[in-house]
Tab-separated table of C-alpha atoms in Angstrom:
chain	number	residue	atom	x	y	z
A	665	UNK	CA	140.961	142.009	-221.250
A	666	UNK	CA	142.091	142.262	-224.838
A	667	UNK	CA	138.514	141.674	-225.955
A	668	UNK	CA	137.311	144.563	-223.816
A	669	UNK	CA	139.979	146.876	-225.213
A	670	UNK	CA	138.978	145.923	-228.735
A	671	UNK	CA	135.390	146.663	-227.861
A	672	UNK	CA	136.240	150.082	-226.430
A	673	UNK	CA	137.900	150.949	-229.704
A	674	UNK	CA	134.826	149.790	-231.587
A	675	UNK	CA	132.602	151.760	-229.244
A	676	UNK	CA	134.601	154.878	-229.947
A	677	UNK	CA	133.945	154.408	-233.637
A	678	UNK	CA	130.210	154.232	-232.933
A	679	UNK	CA	130.443	157.796	-231.662
A	680	UNK	CA	130.639	158.785	-235.307
A	681	UNK	CA	126.894	158.269	-235.289
A	682	UNK	CA	127.071	161.701	-233.653
A	683	UNK	CA	124.666	164.444	-234.425
A	684	UNK	CA	122.032	162.282	-232.755
A	685	UNK	CA	120.426	163.667	-229.639
A	686	UNK	CA	120.087	161.919	-226.301
A	687	UNK	CA	116.957	159.854	-225.857
A	688	UNK	CA	116.785	160.963	-222.207
A	689	UNK	CA	117.383	164.273	-220.454
A	690	UNK	CA	119.313	162.506	-217.708
A	691	UNK	CA	122.854	161.741	-218.787
A	692	UNK	CA	123.181	159.272	-215.929
A	693	UNK	CA	120.116	157.160	-216.727
A	694	UNK	CA	119.642	154.179	-219.041
A	695	UNK	CA	116.002	153.691	-219.962
A	696	UNK	CA	114.763	150.193	-220.833
A	697	UNK	CA	111.473	149.251	-222.523
A	698	UNK	CA	110.090	145.741	-222.025
A	699	UNK	CA	106.675	144.173	-222.528
A	700	UNK	CA	104.034	145.566	-220.205
A	701	UNK	CA	103.534	142.166	-218.602
A	702	UNK	CA	107.225	141.926	-217.641
A	703	UNK	CA	107.940	145.282	-215.990
A	704	UNK	CA	108.039	144.142	-212.368
A	705	UNK	CA	110.236	141.170	-213.188
A	706	UNK	CA	112.864	143.201	-215.041
A	707	UNK	CA	112.841	145.938	-212.420
A	708	UNK	CA	113.804	143.288	-209.887
A	709	UNK	CA	116.488	141.887	-212.178
A	710	UNK	CA	118.155	145.230	-212.874
A	711	UNK	CA	118.396	145.799	-209.124
A	712	UNK	CA	120.191	142.449	-208.842
A	713	UNK	CA	122.434	143.517	-211.711
A	714	UNK	CA	123.310	146.796	-210.008
A	715	UNK	CA	124.187	145.064	-206.725
A	716	UNK	CA	126.434	142.587	-208.533
A	717	UNK	CA	128.139	145.341	-210.583
A	718	UNK	CA	129.226	148.081	-208.208
A	719	UNK	CA	131.149	149.803	-211.017
A	720	UNK	CA	127.942	150.302	-213.028
A	721	UNK	CA	127.271	153.992	-212.445
A	722	UNK	CA	124.069	154.521	-214.416
A	723	UNK	CA	120.591	154.597	-212.970
A	724	UNK	CA	118.350	152.066	-214.756
A	725	UNK	CA	114.697	152.849	-215.445
A	726	UNK	CA	112.419	150.034	-216.670
A	727	UNK	CA	109.075	150.847	-218.265
A	728	UNK	CA	106.399	148.795	-220.003
A	729	UNK	CA	105.594	149.168	-223.685
A	730	UNK	CA	103.243	147.487	-226.135
A	731	UNK	CA	105.912	145.559	-228.022
A	732	UNK	CA	103.658	145.241	-231.053
A	733	UNK	CA	103.516	149.020	-231.383
A	734	UNK	CA	107.031	149.833	-230.160
A	735	UNK	CA	108.736	149.912	-233.555
A	736	UNK	CA	106.294	152.472	-234.885
A	737	UNK	CA	106.737	154.632	-231.799
A	738	UNK	CA	110.523	154.464	-232.072
A	739	UNK	CA	110.692	155.357	-235.763
A	740	UNK	CA	108.339	158.315	-235.260
A	741	UNK	CA	110.603	159.880	-232.636
A	742	UNK	CA	113.716	157.877	-231.723
A	743	UNK	CA	114.966	160.644	-229.446
A	744	UNK	CA	111.952	160.081	-227.172
A	745	UNK	CA	112.357	156.298	-227.062
A	746	UNK	CA	114.265	154.191	-224.542
A	747	UNK	CA	118.015	153.575	-224.751
A	748	UNK	CA	117.372	149.816	-224.806
A	749	UNK	CA	114.072	148.638	-226.254
A	750	UNK	CA	112.192	145.426	-227.018
A	751	UNK	CA	110.683	144.609	-230.418
A	752	UNK	CA	109.786	141.513	-232.416
A	753	UNK	CA	112.674	140.538	-234.671
A	754	UNK	CA	110.821	141.281	-237.917
A	755	UNK	CA	111.181	145.004	-237.121
A	756	UNK	CA	114.988	144.921	-237.058
A	757	UNK	CA	115.519	145.835	-240.717
A	758	UNK	CA	113.025	148.678	-240.534
A	759	UNK	CA	114.650	150.119	-237.402
A	760	UNK	CA	118.176	149.869	-238.822
A	761	UNK	CA	117.088	151.530	-242.072
A	762	UNK	CA	115.473	154.352	-240.089
A	763	UNK	CA	118.734	154.906	-238.152
A	764	UNK	CA	117.079	153.869	-234.899
A	765	UNK	CA	119.517	151.133	-233.870
A	766	UNK	CA	123.189	150.650	-233.076
A	767	UNK	CA	124.966	147.401	-233.927
A	768	UNK	CA	126.025	145.195	-231.032
A	769	UNK	CA	129.812	145.191	-231.103
A	770	UNK	CA	130.775	143.990	-227.641
A	771	UNK	CA	132.744	140.807	-228.361
A	772	UNK	CA	131.507	138.967	-225.295
A	773	UNK	CA	127.886	139.855	-226.008
A	774	UNK	CA	128.107	138.764	-229.643
A	775	UNK	CA	129.803	135.520	-228.580
A	776	UNK	CA	126.980	134.853	-226.108
A	777	UNK	CA	124.376	135.481	-228.817
A	778	UNK	CA	126.128	133.164	-231.284
A	779	UNK	CA	126.663	130.445	-228.685
A	780	UNK	CA	123.170	130.420	-227.177
A	781	UNK	CA	120.776	130.879	-230.089
A	782	UNK	CA	119.539	128.544	-232.846
A	783	UNK	CA	120.644	129.250	-236.397
A	784	UNK	CA	117.118	130.344	-237.333
A	785	UNK	CA	117.316	133.262	-234.884
A	786	UNK	CA	120.933	134.119	-235.645
A	787	UNK	CA	120.023	134.511	-239.302
A	788	UNK	CA	117.414	137.234	-238.680
A	789	UNK	CA	119.170	139.513	-236.174
A	790	UNK	CA	121.747	140.859	-238.611
A	791	UNK	CA	121.675	143.838	-240.925
A	792	UNK	CA	124.093	146.066	-242.807
A	793	UNK	CA	125.543	149.123	-241.104
A	794	UNK	CA	126.204	152.434	-242.843
A	795	UNK	CA	129.485	151.122	-244.280
A	796	UNK	CA	127.812	148.057	-245.789
A	797	UNK	CA	129.229	145.671	-243.194
A	798	UNK	CA	126.917	143.010	-241.778
A	799	UNK	CA	126.503	143.395	-238.020
A	800	UNK	CA	124.474	141.840	-235.228
A	801	UNK	CA	121.826	144.347	-234.161
A	802	UNK	CA	119.724	142.447	-231.646
A	803	UNK	CA	119.900	140.007	-228.737
A	804	UNK	CA	117.077	137.405	-228.691
A	805	UNK	CA	115.539	136.679	-225.302
A	806	UNK	CA	111.920	135.540	-225.819
A	807	UNK	CA	110.617	133.041	-228.360
A	808	UNK	CA	107.082	133.008	-229.690
A	809	UNK	CA	105.071	130.772	-231.992
A	810	UNK	CA	101.466	129.844	-232.646
A	811	UNK	CA	99.954	126.706	-231.106
A	812	UNK	CA	96.505	125.389	-230.154
A	813	UNK	CA	94.405	126.257	-227.118
A	814	UNK	CA	91.417	123.970	-226.585
A	815	UNK	CA	88.588	123.473	-224.098
A	816	UNK	CA	89.221	120.210	-222.268
A	817	UNK	CA	85.589	119.934	-221.182
A	818	UNK	CA	84.595	119.246	-224.800
A	819	UNK	CA	87.803	118.101	-226.550
A	820	UNK	CA	89.953	115.140	-225.558
A	821	UNK	CA	93.732	115.292	-225.772
A	822	UNK	CA	93.542	112.778	-228.633
A	823	UNK	CA	90.953	114.797	-230.558
A	824	UNK	CA	93.116	117.918	-230.212
A	825	UNK	CA	95.879	116.285	-232.255
A	826	UNK	CA	93.950	116.520	-235.557
A	827	UNK	CA	91.551	119.000	-237.114
A	828	UNK	CA	89.334	116.034	-237.900
A	829	UNK	CA	89.239	115.282	-234.173
A	830	UNK	CA	88.340	118.890	-233.402
A	831	UNK	CA	85.475	118.699	-235.892
A	832	UNK	CA	84.267	115.486	-234.250
A	833	UNK	CA	84.225	117.189	-230.861
A	834	UNK	CA	82.484	120.243	-232.309
A	835	UNK	CA	79.781	118.060	-233.862
A	836	UNK	CA	79.090	116.531	-230.460
A	837	UNK	CA	78.946	120.002	-228.877
A	838	UNK	CA	76.863	121.527	-231.675
A	839	UNK	CA	79.341	124.288	-232.473
A	840	UNK	CA	82.365	125.231	-234.575
A	841	UNK	CA	85.737	123.606	-234.035
A	842	UNK	CA	88.301	126.402	-234.113
A	843	UNK	CA	89.101	130.013	-234.850
A	844	UNK	CA	92.107	132.343	-235.066
A	845	UNK	CA	92.798	135.549	-233.163
A	846	UNK	CA	93.050	137.623	-236.356
A	847	UNK	CA	92.782	137.324	-240.134
A	848	UNK	CA	96.145	138.972	-240.841
A	849	UNK	CA	99.210	137.434	-242.444
A	850	UNK	CA	100.645	136.362	-239.100
A	851	UNK	CA	97.636	134.571	-237.650
A	852	UNK	CA	96.894	132.853	-240.978
A	853	UNK	CA	100.416	131.517	-241.145
A	854	UNK	CA	99.197	128.181	-239.778
A	855	UNK	CA	97.987	127.165	-243.246
A	856	UNK	CA	100.339	129.387	-245.266
A	857	UNK	CA	103.275	127.597	-243.623
A	858	UNK	CA	101.716	124.142	-243.258
A	859	UNK	CA	104.174	121.291	-243.765
A	860	UNK	CA	103.756	117.692	-244.832
A	861	UNK	CA	104.217	115.127	-242.091
A	862	UNK	CA	106.768	112.481	-243.043
A	863	UNK	CA	106.640	108.774	-242.224
A	864	UNK	CA	108.854	109.484	-239.212
A	865	UNK	CA	106.378	112.057	-237.855
A	866	UNK	CA	108.725	114.936	-238.637
A	867	UNK	CA	108.121	117.733	-241.119
A	868	UNK	CA	108.815	116.703	-244.685
A	869	UNK	CA	108.951	120.142	-246.256
A	870	UNK	CA	106.854	122.594	-248.215
A	871	UNK	CA	106.997	124.316	-251.581
A	872	UNK	CA	106.362	127.692	-249.932
A	873	UNK	CA	109.138	130.261	-250.048
A	874	UNK	CA	108.863	133.756	-248.611
A	875	UNK	CA	111.711	136.153	-249.470
A	876	UNK	CA	114.181	133.264	-249.338
A	877	UNK	CA	117.694	134.643	-249.825
A	878	UNK	CA	116.670	138.294	-249.430
A	879	UNK	CA	119.500	140.675	-248.537
A	880	UNK	CA	119.414	143.203	-245.726
A	881	UNK	CA	120.682	145.974	-248.028
A	882	UNK	CA	117.389	145.786	-249.920
A	883	UNK	CA	119.048	144.999	-253.255
A	884	UNK	CA	117.369	141.607	-253.465
A	885	UNK	CA	113.975	140.518	-252.231
A	886	UNK	CA	115.027	136.908	-252.640
A	887	UNK	CA	112.652	134.249	-253.938
A	888	UNK	CA	109.015	133.690	-253.091
A	889	UNK	CA	106.736	130.839	-254.126
A	890	UNK	CA	103.116	130.457	-253.104
A	891	UNK	CA	101.704	128.524	-256.027
A	892	UNK	CA	102.640	124.922	-255.260
A	893	UNK	CA	100.169	122.053	-255.280
A	894	UNK	CA	100.526	121.663	-251.508
A	895	UNK	CA	99.539	125.313	-251.086
A	896	UNK	CA	96.417	124.759	-253.192
A	897	UNK	CA	95.484	121.622	-251.255
A	898	UNK	CA	95.850	123.405	-247.909
A	899	UNK	CA	93.681	126.288	-249.115
A	900	UNK	CA	91.031	123.800	-250.224
A	901	UNK	CA	91.154	122.255	-246.748
A	902	UNK	CA	90.326	125.693	-245.333
A	903	UNK	CA	87.597	126.282	-247.924
A	904	UNK	CA	85.793	123.082	-246.973
A	905	UNK	CA	86.416	123.695	-243.251
A	906	UNK	CA	84.727	127.095	-243.244
A	907	UNK	CA	81.686	125.592	-244.976
A	908	UNK	CA	81.529	122.759	-242.444
A	909	UNK	CA	78.958	123.405	-239.713
A	910	UNK	CA	81.489	122.044	-237.241
A	911	UNK	CA	84.663	123.344	-238.886
A	912	UNK	CA	86.468	126.688	-238.931
A	913	UNK	CA	85.068	130.174	-238.291
A	914	UNK	CA	86.509	133.654	-238.218
A	915	UNK	CA	86.233	135.331	-234.830
A	916	UNK	CA	82.917	137.124	-234.330
A	917	UNK	CA	82.615	140.860	-233.832
A	918	UNK	CA	82.593	140.199	-230.069
A	919	UNK	CA	86.088	138.728	-230.345
A	920	UNK	CA	87.632	135.274	-230.183
A	921	UNK	CA	87.656	135.420	-226.374
A	922	UNK	CA	83.853	135.599	-226.222
A	923	UNK	CA	83.541	132.859	-228.832
A	924	UNK	CA	85.817	130.598	-226.805
A	925	UNK	CA	84.018	131.389	-223.552
A	926	UNK	CA	80.471	131.004	-224.894
A	927	UNK	CA	80.938	127.695	-226.765
A	928	UNK	CA	81.128	129.474	-230.119
A	929	UNK	CA	84.329	127.515	-230.784
A	930	UNK	CA	86.149	124.741	-228.951
A	931	UNK	CA	89.692	125.744	-229.882
A	932	UNK	CA	91.774	128.791	-230.793
A	933	UNK	CA	95.088	129.059	-232.625
A	934	UNK	CA	97.095	131.677	-230.739
A	935	UNK	CA	100.351	132.422	-228.963
A	936	UNK	CA	101.692	132.639	-225.427
A	937	UNK	CA	100.602	136.281	-225.316
A	938	UNK	CA	96.981	135.053	-225.497
A	939	UNK	CA	97.315	132.779	-222.459
A	940	UNK	CA	95.688	135.053	-219.901
A	941	UNK	CA	92.714	135.728	-222.172
A	942	UNK	CA	92.292	132.033	-223.012
A	943	UNK	CA	92.534	131.118	-219.326
A	944	UNK	CA	89.941	133.732	-218.424
A	945	UNK	CA	87.602	132.379	-221.106
A	946	UNK	CA	87.408	128.727	-220.011
A	947	UNK	CA	89.327	128.526	-216.736
A	948	UNK	CA	92.873	127.303	-216.248
A	949	UNK	CA	91.768	123.802	-215.237
A	950	UNK	CA	89.846	123.438	-218.520
A	951	UNK	CA	92.510	124.940	-220.797
A	952	UNK	CA	94.486	122.503	-222.933
A	953	UNK	CA	97.518	123.461	-225.042
A	954	UNK	CA	99.202	121.467	-227.768
A	955	UNK	CA	100.758	121.635	-231.245
A	956	UNK	CA	98.701	123.026	-234.100
A	957	UNK	CA	96.870	119.886	-235.282
A	958	UNK	CA	97.314	117.850	-238.455
A	959	UNK	CA	94.818	117.468	-241.284
A	960	UNK	CA	94.510	114.753	-243.913
A	961	UNK	CA	93.985	115.720	-247.548
A	962	UNK	CA	90.847	114.424	-249.233
A	963	UNK	CA	90.199	113.551	-252.878
A	964	UNK	CA	88.544	116.952	-253.303
A	965	UNK	CA	91.620	118.713	-251.869
A	966	UNK	CA	93.983	117.135	-254.413
A	967	UNK	CA	91.728	117.079	-257.506
A	968	UNK	CA	93.665	118.172	-260.600
A	969	UNK	CA	96.994	118.295	-258.724
A	970	UNK	CA	100.049	116.088	-259.230
A	971	UNK	CA	102.426	116.817	-256.342
A	972	UNK	CA	100.032	115.871	-253.530
A	973	UNK	CA	97.919	112.781	-252.919
A	974	UNK	CA	94.764	111.836	-251.080
A	975	UNK	CA	95.742	110.723	-247.585
A	976	UNK	CA	98.769	113.001	-247.290
A	977	UNK	CA	98.962	114.457	-243.800
A	978	UNK	CA	99.921	118.074	-243.097
A	979	UNK	CA	100.491	119.909	-239.842
A	980	UNK	CA	99.687	123.581	-239.457
A	981	UNK	CA	102.802	125.751	-239.431
A	982	UNK	CA	103.783	128.981	-237.756
A	983	UNK	CA	106.140	131.899	-237.757
A	984	UNK	CA	108.550	130.888	-234.983
A	985	UNK	CA	109.946	134.206	-233.883
A	986	UNK	CA	111.937	135.932	-231.202
A	987	UNK	CA	111.640	139.160	-229.289
A	988	UNK	CA	114.911	141.003	-228.985
A	989	UNK	CA	116.706	143.762	-227.131
A	990	UNK	CA	118.130	146.530	-229.316
A	991	UNK	CA	120.025	149.741	-228.568
A	992	UNK	CA	118.685	153.081	-229.730
A	993	UNK	CA	120.955	154.973	-232.125
A	994	UNK	CA	119.857	158.175	-230.379
A	995	UNK	CA	121.291	157.032	-227.077
A	996	UNK	CA	124.407	158.957	-226.020
A	997	UNK	CA	127.650	157.371	-227.180
A	998	UNK	CA	129.143	157.394	-223.683
A	999	UNK	CA	126.414	154.998	-222.510
A	1000	UNK	CA	127.194	152.436	-225.185
A	1001	UNK	CA	129.634	150.226	-223.254
A	1002	UNK	CA	127.311	150.044	-220.256
A	1003	UNK	CA	124.288	149.364	-222.431
A	1004	UNK	CA	126.070	146.379	-223.980
A	1005	UNK	CA	126.848	145.004	-220.543
A	1006	UNK	CA	123.241	145.370	-219.447
A	1007	UNK	CA	121.887	143.715	-222.612
A	1008	UNK	CA	124.300	140.810	-222.075
A	1009	UNK	CA	122.826	140.273	-218.610
A	1010	UNK	CA	119.172	140.738	-219.575
A	1011	UNK	CA	119.434	138.297	-222.505
A	1012	UNK	CA	121.435	135.651	-220.604
A	1013	UNK	CA	120.095	132.112	-220.215
A	1014	UNK	CA	119.765	132.576	-216.472
A	1015	UNK	CA	117.546	135.652	-216.767
A	1016	UNK	CA	115.527	134.034	-219.573
A	1017	UNK	CA	114.847	131.022	-217.327
A	1018	UNK	CA	113.809	133.260	-214.437
A	1019	UNK	CA	111.583	135.308	-216.758
A	1020	UNK	CA	109.801	132.146	-217.849
A	1021	UNK	CA	109.254	130.953	-214.279
A	1022	UNK	CA	107.997	134.377	-213.181
A	1023	UNK	CA	105.966	135.727	-216.120
A	1024	UNK	CA	105.836	132.831	-218.644
A	1025	UNK	CA	108.146	134.453	-221.227
A	1026	UNK	CA	109.307	131.381	-223.147
A	1027	UNK	CA	113.115	131.475	-223.587
A	1028	UNK	CA	114.676	131.966	-226.989
A	1029	UNK	CA	117.933	130.056	-226.479
A	1030	UNK	CA	118.600	126.687	-228.083
A	1031	UNK	CA	117.800	123.729	-225.838
A	1032	UNK	CA	115.483	125.686	-223.546
A	1033	UNK	CA	112.997	122.797	-223.471
A	1034	UNK	CA	115.375	120.776	-221.285
A	1035	UNK	CA	115.545	123.534	-218.688
A	1036	UNK	CA	111.783	124.028	-218.828
A	1037	UNK	CA	111.277	120.332	-218.051
A	1038	UNK	CA	113.684	120.642	-215.109
A	1039	UNK	CA	111.708	123.605	-213.770
A	1040	UNK	CA	108.483	121.624	-214.066
A	1041	UNK	CA	109.920	118.533	-212.359
A	1042	UNK	CA	111.184	120.768	-209.554
A	1043	UNK	CA	107.656	122.237	-209.227
A	1044	UNK	CA	108.948	125.734	-209.960
A	1045	UNK	CA	106.401	126.244	-212.755
A	1046	UNK	CA	102.768	125.195	-213.079
A	1047	UNK	CA	101.449	122.489	-215.365
A	1048	UNK	CA	99.846	125.175	-217.545
A	1049	UNK	CA	103.163	126.987	-217.898
A	1050	UNK	CA	104.814	123.724	-218.867
A	1051	UNK	CA	102.143	122.832	-221.444
A	1052	UNK	CA	102.349	126.315	-222.945
A	1053	UNK	CA	106.131	126.193	-223.248
A	1054	UNK	CA	106.154	122.644	-224.603
A	1055	UNK	CA	103.560	123.455	-227.260
A	1056	UNK	CA	105.393	126.598	-228.350
A	1057	UNK	CA	108.906	125.152	-228.405
A	1058	UNK	CA	107.731	122.012	-230.222
A	1059	UNK	CA	106.060	124.173	-232.878
A	1060	UNK	CA	109.442	125.705	-233.710
A	1061	UNK	CA	110.224	122.561	-235.729
A	1062	UNK	CA	107.185	123.314	-237.912
A	1063	UNK	CA	107.868	126.976	-238.560
A	1064	UNK	CA	110.259	129.635	-239.770
A	1065	UNK	CA	111.248	133.035	-238.369
A	1066	UNK	CA	109.495	135.899	-240.087
A	1067	UNK	CA	111.875	136.622	-242.981
A	1068	UNK	CA	111.180	140.356	-243.219
A	1069	UNK	CA	114.744	141.591	-242.919
A	1070	UNK	CA	113.936	144.997	-244.420
A	1071	UNK	CA	111.090	147.399	-243.792
A	1072	UNK	CA	109.956	147.029	-247.410
A	1073	UNK	CA	109.475	143.269	-247.084
A	1074	UNK	CA	107.560	143.710	-243.856
A	1075	UNK	CA	105.262	146.236	-245.531
A	1076	UNK	CA	104.757	144.166	-248.686
A	1077	UNK	CA	103.831	141.046	-246.732
A	1078	UNK	CA	101.579	142.613	-244.101
A	1079	UNK	CA	100.240	145.868	-245.472
A	1080	UNK	CA	99.547	145.395	-249.196
A	1081	UNK	CA	96.406	143.255	-248.846
A	1082	UNK	CA	97.864	139.779	-249.458
A	1083	UNK	CA	96.157	138.547	-246.275
A	1084	UNK	CA	92.820	139.986	-247.458
A	1085	UNK	CA	93.239	138.079	-250.718
A	1086	UNK	CA	93.854	134.865	-248.770
A	1087	UNK	CA	90.795	135.467	-246.592
A	1088	UNK	CA	88.654	136.063	-249.679
A	1089	UNK	CA	89.803	132.748	-251.129
A	1090	UNK	CA	89.052	130.893	-247.888
A	1091	UNK	CA	85.600	132.469	-247.898
A	1092	UNK	CA	85.163	131.722	-251.617
A	1093	UNK	CA	84.324	135.372	-252.311
A	1094	UNK	CA	85.495	137.898	-254.882
A	1095	UNK	CA	88.507	140.102	-254.237
A	1096	UNK	CA	88.004	142.979	-253.859
A	1097	UNK	CA	84.345	142.761	-252.978
A	1098	UNK	CA	83.651	146.194	-254.483
A	1099	UNK	CA	85.188	148.248	-257.268
A	1100	UNK	CA	87.349	146.784	-260.008
A	1101	UNK	CA	87.262	143.007	-259.930
A	1102	UNK	CA	90.697	141.386	-259.737
A	1103	UNK	CA	89.531	137.906	-258.695
A	1104	UNK	CA	85.954	137.254	-259.806
A	1105	UNK	CA	85.855	133.709	-258.438
A	1106	UNK	CA	88.155	131.926	-256.047
A	1107	UNK	CA	86.982	128.327	-255.729
A	1108	UNK	CA	87.837	126.661	-259.066
A	1109	UNK	CA	91.376	125.445	-259.646
A	1110	UNK	CA	91.930	128.238	-262.204
A	1111	UNK	CA	90.555	130.824	-259.768
A	1112	UNK	CA	92.719	129.565	-256.920
A	1113	UNK	CA	95.810	129.685	-259.126
A	1114	UNK	CA	95.041	133.318	-259.970
A	1115	UNK	CA	94.558	134.135	-256.308
A	1116	UNK	CA	97.819	132.552	-255.187
A	1117	UNK	CA	99.675	134.237	-258.052
A	1118	UNK	CA	98.152	137.552	-256.920
A	1119	UNK	CA	99.388	136.989	-253.369
A	1120	UNK	CA	102.901	136.087	-254.498
A	1121	UNK	CA	102.957	139.087	-256.858
A	1122	UNK	CA	101.882	141.341	-253.989
A	1123	UNK	CA	104.630	139.960	-251.730
A	1124	UNK	CA	107.240	140.710	-254.376
A	1125	UNK	CA	105.979	143.995	-255.852
A	1126	UNK	CA	103.812	145.609	-253.180
A	1127	UNK	CA	100.754	145.771	-255.436
A	1128	UNK	CA	98.304	143.483	-257.213
A	1129	UNK	CA	98.966	142.578	-260.863
A	1130	UNK	CA	96.928	144.300	-263.554
A	1131	UNK	CA	96.745	141.147	-265.679
A	1132	UNK	CA	97.520	137.442	-265.436
A	1133	UNK	CA	99.925	135.257	-267.439
A	1134	UNK	CA	98.274	132.848	-269.843
A	1135	UNK	CA	99.713	129.848	-268.050
A	1136	UNK	CA	99.874	129.414	-264.278
A	1137	UNK	CA	101.775	128.702	-262.137
A	1138	UNK	CA	104.597	130.980	-263.132
A	1139	UNK	CA	107.016	133.183	-261.210
A	1140	UNK	CA	105.346	136.382	-260.104
């Protein structure tokens, strides 16, 4: 009871965010946005919540929203957005900076978040409030990561464990081995974040750093490094793979789904949100799912480098992220206590488990894999659901949460052409292809070093450099 009284006092202080208008004309309604695929499930759950909480006086309205576009919609007009909304965690800093989010101050809710979630998620759901105090702003409830889909009619489970195996299968089928669902900085994270495989089979680290130690107040962008020898070797792996008749290809203009369906590729690196499309392409019975494969460095990959060796094995990495519930700063202050209570329920382990069983939303809480196995053994989920969840949760050990804790970092990483530079280097083409030449060749060791320096510079400064240091690598 004391905790609740403390929270009520804190909630009263939030009312000082006043001057903000209601995000709904109905004072007795709490609007909730979830992913479009999850609407029916959460409508059922909020009805259960209402029946179990007779003192909850608000009507609850659940609507579907494209969670990839939600943050942009909210920042354009927060007063028109839902009281409680879903976004990917890398939007948290941008939404807080735009005054579109309230901190979560209910003691019981914050305790649940801290108890249930892995440290990697707890580190990316905080930001600074108007007074400069670090607060929790979001409740994780869905995890997401990249993994491999493959066509079991042409690829064996053993072949799917390595990119070399995929190429072997592709040679037999007379096609390309794999593709990605996009050429942006997220979908290319499988090589950007690749990690060496240790003797024990676990990840043995990487030289890559992306905004490591950045602060949510924007005063420090932290440290980035994308010029290590392992980064060069992984890029060379991609350069030789795209030239291989049975290696990698970018998705065609018809889309990766058509490529996968029509034997244009045998495998696709994607996420759980691509499951329905992948299933439609090859059929659920033919759809395999596993970790992003490993690749073994060749003499050509490590030529001129000292920190990597021929025979070193790397596994593709991923951004291992979470989707979160947040509360709109434009929501009326007198709804705040009830909103916290509802978020606590919607992000609970029990609802996460039910969401996975019903609509394949993989839980975000630590240790979810044990529960997923129990659901499978009890025949409450299909084999495909189990494979999907196992592949995604296992990839978490080979990835990092997107570290874009401010809107600026998000923009610099995704929207200032670093991914286009990386694509140009994979293709071995100039960047840019027209106009002033920044990178006139991207296949020699010197050219690759310039390209990686350009990417790191872009991450840190939001623009390409106008000249290059005499000696590379060096801090951008």
